[in-house]
Coordinates of C-alpha atoms in Angstrom, one line a residue:
M192 CA 156.4 35.1 55.1
Q193 CA 158.3 34.3 52.0
M194 CA 159.2 30.8 53.4
H195 CA 155.6 30.2 54.3
I196 CA 154.4 31.0 50.7
L197 CA 157.1 28.8 49.2
R198 CA 156.2 25.8 51.3
H199 CA 152.4 26.0 51.4
H200 CA 151.4 28.1 48.4
P201 CA 153.7 27.2 45.5
E202 CA 151.1 28.4 43.0
I203 CA 151.8 32.1 44.0
N204 CA 154.5 33.8 41.9
L205 CA 156.2 36.2 44.3
A206 CA 157.8 38.2 41.4
V207 CA 154.3 39.2 40.0
A208 CA 152.6 39.7 43.3
Q209 CA 155.3 42.0 44.7
K210 CA 154.1 45.7 44.4
T211 CA 156.2 48.8 44.6
T212 CA 155.8 50.5 47.9
Q213 CA 154.5 54.1 47.6
Q214 CA 156.3 56.5 49.8
Q215 CA 154.5 59.3 51.7
P216 CA 155.6 62.8 50.4
T217 CA 157.8 64.7 52.7
L218 CA 157.1 68.3 53.9
P219 CA 159.8 69.9 51.7
S220 CA 158.5 68.2 48.6
F221 CA 155.0 69.2 49.5
F222 CA 155.9 72.9 49.8
Q223 CA 157.7 72.9 46.5
A224 CA 154.3 72.9 44.6
K225 CA 153.4 76.5 43.7
F226 CA 150.0 78.1 44.2
P227 CA 148.0 78.6 41.1
A228 CA 147.9 82.3 40.2
N229 CA 144.1 82.4 40.5
S230 CA 144.0 80.7 43.9
D231 CA 142.6 82.7 46.8
R232 CA 145.8 82.5 48.8
A233 CA 147.9 83.8 45.9
Q234 CA 145.5 86.7 45.1
K235 CA 145.5 87.8 48.8
I236 CA 149.3 87.9 48.9
T237 CA 149.4 89.8 45.5
N238 CA 146.9 92.4 46.7
A239 CA 148.8 92.8 50.0
I240 CA 152.0 93.5 48.1
A241 CA 150.1 96.1 46.0
I242 CA 148.8 97.8 49.2
F243 CA 152.3 97.7 50.6
M244 CA 153.6 99.5 47.5
A245 CA 150.8 102.2 47.7
L246 CA 150.8 102.9 51.5
D247 CA 154.6 102.7 52.0
M248 CA 155.3 104.4 48.6
R249 CA 157.5 101.6 47.4
P250 CA 158.7 101.5 43.8
F251 CA 157.3 98.8 41.4
S252 CA 160.8 97.4 41.2
V253 CA 160.6 96.3 44.8
V254 CA 159.4 92.9 43.5
D255 CA 162.7 92.5 41.7
N256 CA 164.8 93.1 44.8
E257 CA 166.6 90.0 46.0
G258 CA 165.9 90.7 49.7
F259 CA 162.2 91.1 49.0
K260 CA 162.1 87.8 47.1
Y261 CA 163.9 86.0 49.9
L262 CA 161.5 87.4 52.5
L263 CA 158.5 86.1 50.5
S264 CA 160.2 82.7 49.9
V265 CA 160.6 82.3 53.7
L266 CA 157.1 83.5 54.5
E267 CA 155.3 81.5 51.8
P268 CA 157.5 79.2 49.6
R269 CA 154.5 78.2 47.5
Y270 CA 153.8 81.8 46.3
L271 CA 155.0 82.7 42.8
L272 CA 155.8 86.4 42.7
P273 CA 154.4 88.2 39.7
S274 CA 156.5 90.7 37.7
R275 CA 156.6 94.4 38.3
A276 CA 154.6 95.0 35.1
H277 CA 151.8 92.8 36.4
F278 CA 151.5 95.0 39.5
S279 CA 151.7 98.4 37.7
Q280 CA 149.4 97.4 34.8
N281 CA 146.9 95.0 36.4
V282 CA 146.9 94.7 40.2
L283 CA 147.3 98.4 41.2
P284 CA 144.8 99.7 38.6
K285 CA 142.2 97.2 39.8
L286 CA 142.8 98.2 43.4
Q287 CA 142.3 101.9 42.3
E288 CA 139.0 101.1 40.6
K289 CA 137.8 99.3 43.7
M290 CA 138.8 102.2 45.9
K291 CA 137.1 104.7 43.5
A292 CA 133.9 102.8 43.8
K293 CA 134.0 103.1 47.6
V294 CA 134.8 106.8 47.4
V295 CA 131.9 107.4 45.0
E296 CA 129.6 105.4 47.3
G297 CA 130.6 107.7 50.2
L298 CA 130.1 110.8 48.1
S299 CA 126.6 109.7 47.1
T300 CA 125.5 109.8 50.7
A301 CA 126.5 113.4 51.2
E302 CA 123.9 116.2 51.0
S303 CA 126.5 118.7 49.9
I304 CA 130.2 118.4 49.0
A305 CA 132.9 121.0 49.0
I306 CA 136.2 120.7 47.1
T307 CA 139.7 122.2 47.2
T308 CA 142.2 122.4 44.4
D309 CA 145.8 123.5 43.8
G310 CA 148.5 123.1 41.2
W311 CA 152.0 121.7 41.4
T312 CA 155.0 120.9 39.1
S313 CA 157.2 118.0 39.8
R314 CA 161.0 117.8 39.5
A315 CA 160.4 116.1 36.1
T316 CA 158.6 119.3 35.1
D317 CA 155.3 117.5 34.9
S318 CA 152.4 119.7 35.9
Y319 CA 149.5 118.4 38.1
V320 CA 146.2 119.7 39.5
T321 CA 144.9 118.0 42.7
I322 CA 141.2 118.1 43.7
T323 CA 140.0 117.0 47.1
A324 CA 136.4 116.5 48.4
H325 CA 135.0 117.2 51.8
Y326 CA 131.7 116.6 53.5
I327 CA 130.1 115.7 56.8
T328 CA 128.8 112.2 57.2
G329 CA 125.5 111.1 58.7
N330 CA 127.5 110.4 61.9
W331 CA 128.8 114.0 62.0
Q332 CA 132.3 113.2 61.0
I333 CA 134.3 115.1 58.4
A334 CA 135.2 112.9 55.4
N335 CA 138.1 113.9 53.2
H336 CA 139.0 112.2 49.9
V337 CA 141.7 113.0 47.4
L338 CA 139.8 112.6 44.1
Q339 CA 142.5 113.1 41.6
T340 CA 146.0 114.4 40.9
C341 CA 145.6 114.7 37.2
P342 CA 148.4 115.8 34.8
V343 CA 148.0 119.0 33.0
Y344 CA 149.6 119.2 29.6
E345 CA 148.3 122.6 28.6
S346 CA 148.9 126.1 29.9
H347 CA 147.2 126.8 33.3
T348 CA 144.7 129.3 31.8
S349 CA 141.5 130.0 33.6
N350 CA 139.5 128.4 30.8
H351 CA 141.5 125.1 30.9
L352 CA 141.4 124.9 34.7
S353 CA 137.6 125.6 34.8
G354 CA 137.2 122.7 32.4
I355 CA 139.2 120.4 34.7
L356 CA 137.0 121.4 37.7
K357 CA 133.7 120.9 35.8
E358 CA 134.8 117.5 34.5
A359 CA 135.9 116.4 38.0
V360 CA 132.5 117.4 39.5
I361 CA 130.7 115.5 36.8
D362 CA 132.9 112.4 36.9
W363 CA 132.7 112.1 40.7
K364 CA 129.0 113.0 40.8
I365 CA 129.5 115.9 43.2
S366 CA 126.9 118.3 42.1
R367 CA 123.4 118.3 43.8
S368 CA 120.3 119.9 42.6
N369 CA 119.9 123.5 43.9
V370 CA 123.0 123.1 45.9
P371 CA 126.1 125.1 44.9
V372 CA 129.6 123.5 44.9
P373 CA 131.9 125.5 47.3
V374 CA 135.6 125.7 46.2
T375 CA 138.6 126.6 48.3
T376 CA 141.8 127.7 46.5
D377 CA 144.8 129.8 46.9
N378 CA 144.9 133.5 45.8
A379 CA 146.2 132.9 42.3
R380 CA 144.2 135.0 39.8
N381 CA 143.9 132.2 37.2
I382 CA 142.3 129.7 39.6
A383 CA 140.0 132.4 41.0
N384 CA 138.8 133.1 37.4
A385 CA 138.5 129.4 36.7
V386 CA 136.2 128.9 39.7
E387 CA 134.0 131.8 38.5
A388 CA 134.0 130.5 34.9
A389 CA 133.0 127.0 36.2
G390 CA 130.0 128.6 38.0
F391 CA 130.9 127.2 41.4
S392 CA 130.2 129.2 44.6
P393 CA 131.2 130.4 47.0
H394 CA 134.9 130.7 46.2
I395 CA 136.8 130.6 49.4
R396 CA 140.4 132.0 49.3
C397 CA 142.8 129.9 51.4
F398 CA 143.0 131.7 54.7
A399 CA 146.5 130.3 55.5
H400 CA 147.8 131.6 52.1
T401 CA 146.2 135.0 52.7
V402 CA 147.9 135.3 56.1
N403 CA 151.2 134.2 54.5
L404 CA 151.0 136.9 51.8
A405 CA 150.1 139.6 54.3
A406 CA 153.0 138.6 56.6
Q407 CA 155.4 138.7 53.7
R408 CA 154.2 142.2 52.8
G409 CA 155.0 143.3 56.4
M410 CA 158.5 141.8 56.3
G411 CA 159.1 143.5 53.0
I412 CA 159.5 146.8 54.8
H413 CA 163.1 148.1 54.4
Q414 CA 164.1 148.1 58.0
M415 CA 162.6 144.6 58.6
S416 CA 164.2 143.2 55.4
R417 CA 167.6 144.6 56.6
L418 CA 167.2 143.0 60.0
L419 CA 166.4 139.6 58.5
G420 CA 169.4 139.8 56.2
R421 CA 171.8 140.4 59.1
V422 CA 170.3 137.6 61.3
R423 CA 170.3 135.3 58.3
K424 CA 174.0 136.0 57.8
V425 CA 174.7 134.9 61.3
V426 CA 172.6 131.8 61.1
T427 CA 174.2 130.8 57.7
F428 CA 177.7 131.1 59.2
F429 CA 177.0 128.8 62.1
H430 CA 175.3 126.3 59.7
R431 CA 178.3 126.2 57.4
S432 CA 181.1 126.2 59.9
T433 CA 181.5 123.0 62.0
T434 CA 184.0 124.8 64.2
A435 CA 181.5 127.6 65.0
A436 CA 178.7 125.1 65.5
A437 CA 180.8 123.2 68.1
V438 CA 181.7 126.4 69.9
L439 CA 178.1 127.6 70.0
K440 CA 177.1 124.2 71.5
E441 CA 179.8 124.6 74.2
K442 CA 178.5 128.1 75.1
Q443 CA 174.9 126.8 75.2
V444 CA 176.0 124.3 77.8
M445 CA 178.0 126.9 79.8
L446 CA 175.1 129.4 79.8
Q447 CA 172.5 126.7 80.5
L448 CA 170.6 127.5 77.3
P449 CA 168.5 124.9 75.4
L450 CA 170.7 122.9 72.9
H451 CA 168.8 124.2 69.9
K452 CA 170.3 124.9 66.5
L453 CA 169.8 128.3 64.9
V454 CA 166.9 128.3 62.4
Q455 CA 167.4 129.1 58.8
D456 CA 164.5 130.8 57.2
V457 CA 163.0 130.0 53.8
A458 CA 161.9 132.7 51.4
T459 CA 158.5 131.2 50.6
R460 CA 157.5 130.5 54.3
W461 CA 157.1 133.7 56.3
N462 CA 156.7 131.7 59.6
S463 CA 160.3 130.4 59.2
S464 CA 161.5 134.0 59.4
H465 CA 159.5 134.4 62.7
D466 CA 161.1 131.2 63.9
M467 CA 164.6 132.4 62.9
L468 CA 164.2 135.6 64.9
E469 CA 162.7 133.8 67.9
R470 CA 165.5 131.3 68.0
Y471 CA 168.2 133.9 67.5
L472 CA 166.9 135.9 70.5
E473 CA 166.8 132.7 72.5
Q474 CA 170.5 131.9 71.7
Q475 CA 171.7 135.5 71.6
A476 CA 173.9 135.2 74.6
A477 CA 175.6 132.0 73.3
V478 CA 176.2 133.7 69.9
F479 CA 177.8 136.8 71.4
S480 CA 180.0 134.7 73.7
A481 CA 181.4 132.6 70.9
D482 CA 185.2 132.1 71.0
K483 CA 187.4 134.9 69.6
S484 CA 189.0 132.5 67.2
V485 CA 185.5 132.2 65.6
K486 CA 184.6 135.8 65.8
K487 CA 187.6 137.1 64.0
N488 CA 186.5 135.2 60.8
I489 CA 183.0 136.7 60.7
K490 CA 183.6 140.4 61.0
D491 CA 180.5 142.4 61.7
I492 CA 177.8 139.7 61.4
V493 CA 177.2 139.3 65.2
T494 CA 177.4 143.0 66.0
L495 CA 173.6 143.7 65.9
S496 CA 172.9 147.0 67.5
D497 CA 170.6 147.5 70.4
D498 CA 168.0 148.9 68.1
D499 CA 168.2 145.8 65.9
V500 CA 167.7 143.5 68.9
K501 CA 164.8 145.6 70.1
L502 CA 163.2 145.5 66.6
A503 CA 163.6 141.7 66.5
E504 CA 161.9 141.4 69.9
D505 CA 159.1 143.7 68.7
M506 CA 158.6 141.7 65.5
V507 CA 158.4 138.4 67.3
Q508 CA 155.5 139.8 69.3
V509 CA 153.8 141.4 66.2
L510 CA 154.1 138.2 64.2
K511 CA 153.1 135.8 67.0
P512 CA 149.3 136.1 66.4
L513 CA 149.9 135.3 62.7
K514 CA 152.1 132.4 63.5
T515 CA 149.5 131.0 65.9
V516 CA 146.7 131.4 63.3
T517 CA 148.8 129.7 60.6
T518 CA 149.7 126.8 62.9
L519 CA 146.1 126.4 64.0
I520 CA 144.5 126.5 60.6
S521 CA 147.1 124.2 59.1
T522 CA 147.0 121.5 61.8
E523 CA 143.3 121.8 63.0
Q524 CA 141.3 118.7 62.0
I525 CA 138.2 120.8 61.5
P526 CA 139.4 124.0 59.7
T527 CA 136.0 125.0 58.5
I528 CA 135.1 128.4 57.0
S529 CA 133.3 129.2 60.3
V530 CA 136.7 130.2 61.8
I531 CA 137.6 132.7 59.0
L532 CA 135.8 135.8 60.3
P533 CA 136.8 135.3 64.0
L534 CA 140.4 134.9 63.0
K535 CA 140.3 137.8 60.6
H536 CA 138.9 140.0 63.5
R537 CA 141.6 138.7 65.8
I538 CA 144.4 139.5 63.3
L539 CA 143.2 143.0 62.5
A540 CA 142.8 143.8 66.2
S541 CA 146.4 142.7 66.8
M542 CA 147.6 145.0 64.1
K543 CA 146.2 148.1 65.6
H544 CA 148.8 150.7 66.8
S545 CA 149.7 151.1 70.4
G546 CA 151.4 154.0 72.1
S547 CA 154.6 152.1 72.7
D548 CA 155.1 151.1 69.0
S549 CA 158.1 152.5 67.2
T550 CA 157.8 154.0 63.7
V551 CA 159.1 150.9 62.1
V552 CA 156.6 148.6 64.0
K553 CA 153.7 150.9 63.0
D554 CA 154.8 150.7 59.3
I555 CA 155.0 146.9 59.5
K556 CA 151.6 146.6 61.2
A557 CA 150.0 149.0 58.7
A558 CA 151.4 147.0 55.8
I559 CA 150.1 143.7 57.1
A560 CA 146.7 145.1 57.9
H561 CA 146.3 146.8 54.6
D562 CA 147.3 143.7 52.6
F563 CA 145.1 141.5 54.7
E564 CA 142.0 143.8 54.2
D565 CA 142.7 144.0 50.4
R566 CA 142.6 140.2 50.2
C567 CA 139.6 139.8 52.5
P568 CA 137.5 142.8 51.5
D569 CA 134.1 143.5 53.0
T570 CA 132.8 144.7 49.6
D571 CA 131.9 141.1 48.5
R572 CA 128.6 141.1 50.2
A573 CA 127.5 137.6 49.1
L574 CA 130.7 136.0 50.4
I575 CA 130.7 138.0 53.7
Q576 CA 127.1 137.0 54.2
F577 CA 127.9 133.3 53.6
L578 CA 130.8 133.5 56.0
H579 CA 128.7 135.2 58.7
M580 CA 126.0 132.5 58.4
S581 CA 128.7 129.7 58.7
T582 CA 130.1 131.4 61.8
A583 CA 126.6 131.7 63.3
L584 CA 126.1 128.0 62.7
D585 CA 129.2 127.2 64.7
P586 CA 128.2 126.8 68.4
R587 CA 131.6 128.1 69.4
F588 CA 131.2 131.5 67.7
K589 CA 127.5 132.0 67.4
S590 CA 127.5 134.9 69.8
L591 CA 129.4 137.0 67.1
P592 CA 130.9 139.4 69.6
F593 CA 132.7 141.3 66.9
L594 CA 129.5 142.4 65.2
D595 CA 126.9 145.0 66.2
E596 CA 123.4 143.9 67.4
T597 CA 121.7 144.9 64.1
T598 CA 124.1 142.9 62.0
H599 CA 123.7 140.0 64.5
D600 CA 119.9 140.0 64.1
T601 CA 120.2 140.2 60.3
I602 CA 122.4 137.1 60.1
F603 CA 120.0 134.9 62.1
K604 CA 117.1 136.3 60.1
S605 CA 119.0 135.2 57.0
L606 CA 119.4 131.7 58.5
T607 CA 115.6 131.5 59.0
E608 CA 115.0 132.6 55.4
R609 CA 117.5 130.1 54.0
I610 CA 115.7 127.3 55.9
L611 CA 112.3 128.3 54.6
D612 CA 113.6 128.5 51.1
D613 CA 115.1 125.0 51.3
C614 CA 111.9 123.6 52.8
S615 CA 109.8 125.2 50.0
Q616 CA 112.1 123.7 47.3
T617 CA 111.8 120.3 49.0
V618 CA 108.0 120.5 49.0
Q619 CA 107.9 121.6 45.4
E620 CA 110.2 118.7 44.3
Q621 CA 108.1 116.2 46.2
S622 CA 104.9 117.5 44.6
E623 CA 106.5 117.3 41.2
I624 CA 107.5 113.7 41.8
A625 CA 104.0 112.8 43.1
S626 CA 102.3 114.5 40.1
S627 CA 104.5 112.7 37.6
S628 CA 103.5 109.3 39.0
S629 CA 100.4 107.9 37.2
D630 CA 100.0 104.8 39.4
C631 CA 98.2 105.5 42.7
P632 CA 99.1 103.0 45.4
P633 CA 96.3 101.0 46.9
P634 CA 94.9 102.0 50.3
A635 CA 96.9 100.5 53.1
K636 CA 95.2 97.6 54.8
R637 CA 94.1 98.4 58.4
A638 CA 95.9 96.6 61.2
P639 CA 93.8 94.5 63.6
M640 CA 94.1 97.1 66.4
A641 CA 92.9 99.8 64.0
E642 CA 89.9 97.6 63.0
L643 CA 88.9 97.1 66.6
F644 CA 89.5 100.5 68.1
G645 CA 90.0 103.0 65.2
D646 CA 86.4 104.3 65.5
I647 CA 86.4 104.4 69.3
F648 CA 89.8 106.1 69.7
P649 CA 90.2 108.3 66.6
I650 CA 93.4 110.3 65.9
E651 CA 92.9 113.9 67.0
Q652 CA 93.3 116.2 64.1
A653 CA 95.6 119.2 64.5
S654 CA 93.7 122.3 65.3
S655 CA 93.7 125.3 63.1
S656 CA 95.7 127.2 65.6
S657 CA 98.8 124.9 65.1
K658 CA 102.0 126.8 64.3
S659 CA 103.1 127.4 60.8
L660 CA 106.5 126.3 59.5
S661 CA 107.8 129.9 59.6
E662 CA 106.9 130.1 63.3
V663 CA 108.5 126.8 64.1
V664 CA 111.7 127.7 62.3
D665 CA 111.8 131.1 64.0
E666 CA 111.4 129.6 67.4
E667 CA 114.1 127.1 66.7
V668 CA 116.5 129.8 65.6
Q669 CA 115.7 131.9 68.7
H670 CA 116.2 128.9 70.9
Y671 CA 119.6 128.2 69.3
R672 CA 120.6 131.8 69.9
A673 CA 119.7 131.5 73.6
V674 CA 121.7 128.3 74.2
Q675 CA 125.0 128.9 75.8
S676 CA 128.0 129.0 73.4
L677 CA 130.4 126.1 73.2
S678 CA 133.9 126.5 74.4
V679 CA 136.3 127.5 71.6
D680 CA 138.4 124.3 72.1
S681 CA 135.5 122.0 71.7
N682 CA 134.4 120.1 68.6
P683 CA 131.3 121.7 67.0
L684 CA 130.4 118.6 65.1
V685 CA 130.1 116.6 68.3
W686 CA 127.8 119.3 69.7
W687 CA 125.6 119.1 66.6
K688 CA 125.5 115.4 66.7
D689 CA 124.1 115.6 70.3
N690 CA 121.7 118.4 69.5
Q691 CA 120.5 117.7 66.0
N692 CA 117.1 116.5 67.2
Q693 CA 116.6 119.7 69.1
F694 CA 117.5 121.9 66.1
P695 CA 116.6 119.7 63.1
H696 CA 116.4 122.6 60.5
L697 CA 119.6 124.3 61.7
A698 CA 121.4 121.0 61.9
K699 CA 120.7 120.2 58.2
L700 CA 122.0 123.7 57.3
A701 CA 125.1 123.3 59.5
K702 CA 126.0 120.1 57.8
S703 CA 126.3 122.0 54.5
Y704 CA 128.2 125.0 55.9
L705 CA 130.6 123.4 58.4
G706 CA 131.9 120.9 55.9
I707 CA 133.7 123.6 53.8
P708 CA 137.4 123.8 54.4
A709 CA 138.9 127.2 55.2
T710 CA 142.2 126.5 53.5
S711 CA 143.5 124.6 50.4
V712 CA 146.0 122.8 52.7
P713 CA 144.5 119.4 51.9
S714 CA 145.4 119.8 48.2
E715 CA 148.8 121.3 49.1
R716 CA 149.7 118.3 51.3
V717 CA 149.1 116.0 48.4
F718 CA 152.0 117.4 46.5
S719 CA 154.4 116.5 49.3
T720 CA 153.1 112.9 49.0
A721 CA 153.4 113.0 45.2
G722 CA 157.0 114.2 45.4
D723 CA 157.9 111.4 47.8
I724 CA 156.3 108.9 45.5
V725 CA 158.2 110.2 42.5
T726 CA 161.4 110.1 44.5
A727 CA 160.7 106.6 45.8
Q728 CA 160.3 105.2 42.3
R729 CA 163.8 106.2 41.4
A730 CA 162.8 106.0 37.8
S731 CA 160.6 107.6 35.3
L732 CA 157.0 107.4 36.5
S733 CA 154.1 108.3 34.2
P734 CA 151.8 111.1 35.4
E735 CA 148.9 108.6 35.3
N736 CA 150.7 106.3 37.6
V737 CA 151.5 109.2 39.9
D738 CA 147.7 109.9 40.1
M739 CA 147.0 106.3 40.8
M740 CA 149.6 105.9 43.6
V741 CA 148.6 109.2 45.3
F742 CA 144.9 108.2 45.1
L743 CA 145.6 104.9 46.8
K744 CA 148.0 106.4 49.4
K745 CA 145.5 109.1 50.5
N746 CA 142.3 107.1 50.4
F747 CA 143.1 103.4 51.2
Q748 CA 142.5 102.4 54.8
L749 CA 143.7 99.2 56.3
P750 CA 140.9 97.0 57.8

């Protein structure tokens, strides 16, 4: 080409005409360009990292870790990782605000909302109060939300706690007109007084905590305390001695016993004492057959008398109903207040004396029953009536076999009266709204079908003999009573979802009663999460950030 131009086109200057060849960018050079911070791709990755921090309880400093940076550089080289301050001060707070808006939107759809609350102190001696909300959705599912784990900088007096509760109810728009706010707490006196001072009702004392206190009272009997001390000494030795633990395992294999370790009890958890006795009895043969070289170092700790062993066996049987109740109410997905009275009746029935009970067993049973009745007295008529009505609205327990026929009739009569009161209040509110409106809507335009046939086929007016609301509600309640009870292991909310059209008035009432938790376990579980978050941070974490991380951990759901 050059020779052709030189020969036939001498007027062309090749030095001027020659242009620099542009090279196409290579893939490595293309990926070196970083995303702008405000680009959609960068914001999605940043939000995903914030969600990772919240759900997996990762510290803010994870973005400074070399391994994490390398992982991101391999996954997306064009992403520029923000600083930890950007996440803690901007990204996570915005995510919290967005999640709060969703929670408030869900709460706004509930006809009635119940709350639970409890207090906790972290290892850094920061004090917190957690509040959770619970309600039944339109699809008959129980919704649970952790509203706040707010720091408390003042003394936990009833006045201060009542102020926190009232402020939370206002901030989260929980209160409803003519609908009380039920609160479930533990048995502490200050929180009980705080609920009363705040004007919330009914106040439900955590049933699991009540069972725990009653069981501890029974195990405080001298003979029982002595037995637990001796068994605890044996368990402690096998936990601390590696030689003894190895010998015990050999004996378990030889005696074909389960390869279970002995259980060490915890003072604040009575059920751990039950588990310790039960496991000791299971492994008793292996403990007694331990090698002499081990026995000579522990003196009298394995020489439990026959009376001690018999007492341990009796106590496992006495405490078994309490253990079953505690496990049920702490793990049940629907621990509503409708189970309180049936469980109370079952516990008190199991604590009645039998002819084969020894004197010690009788004393322990009496101590448990007396403490339980003191904490769940029948003298609080308003609360007992509320619990009775909630039990009657649970299709599993509506037969109320532990009550006499007169009380049974009174409870269902109260349900009828409650429905009529609610209906009258609704009618009054509607009339007030109608009277307050000065603009009357124009008459509706008749449809073509109505124009043609309205005079020929008029709508039949209801006769004067039509049933009143009172009669309709009474028939509905009687029909509900006659329906076969649901099996105790079934889900009552599924039953109500399938039968709400058949019992519309009772279904509306059931949605209010069956959404109230029987325990404050939802609040207590938050503290375990909060402690894990504080530990995961491995650095000082402000109480406000603890609240933010707990809120996101407990409420955020992945799509």
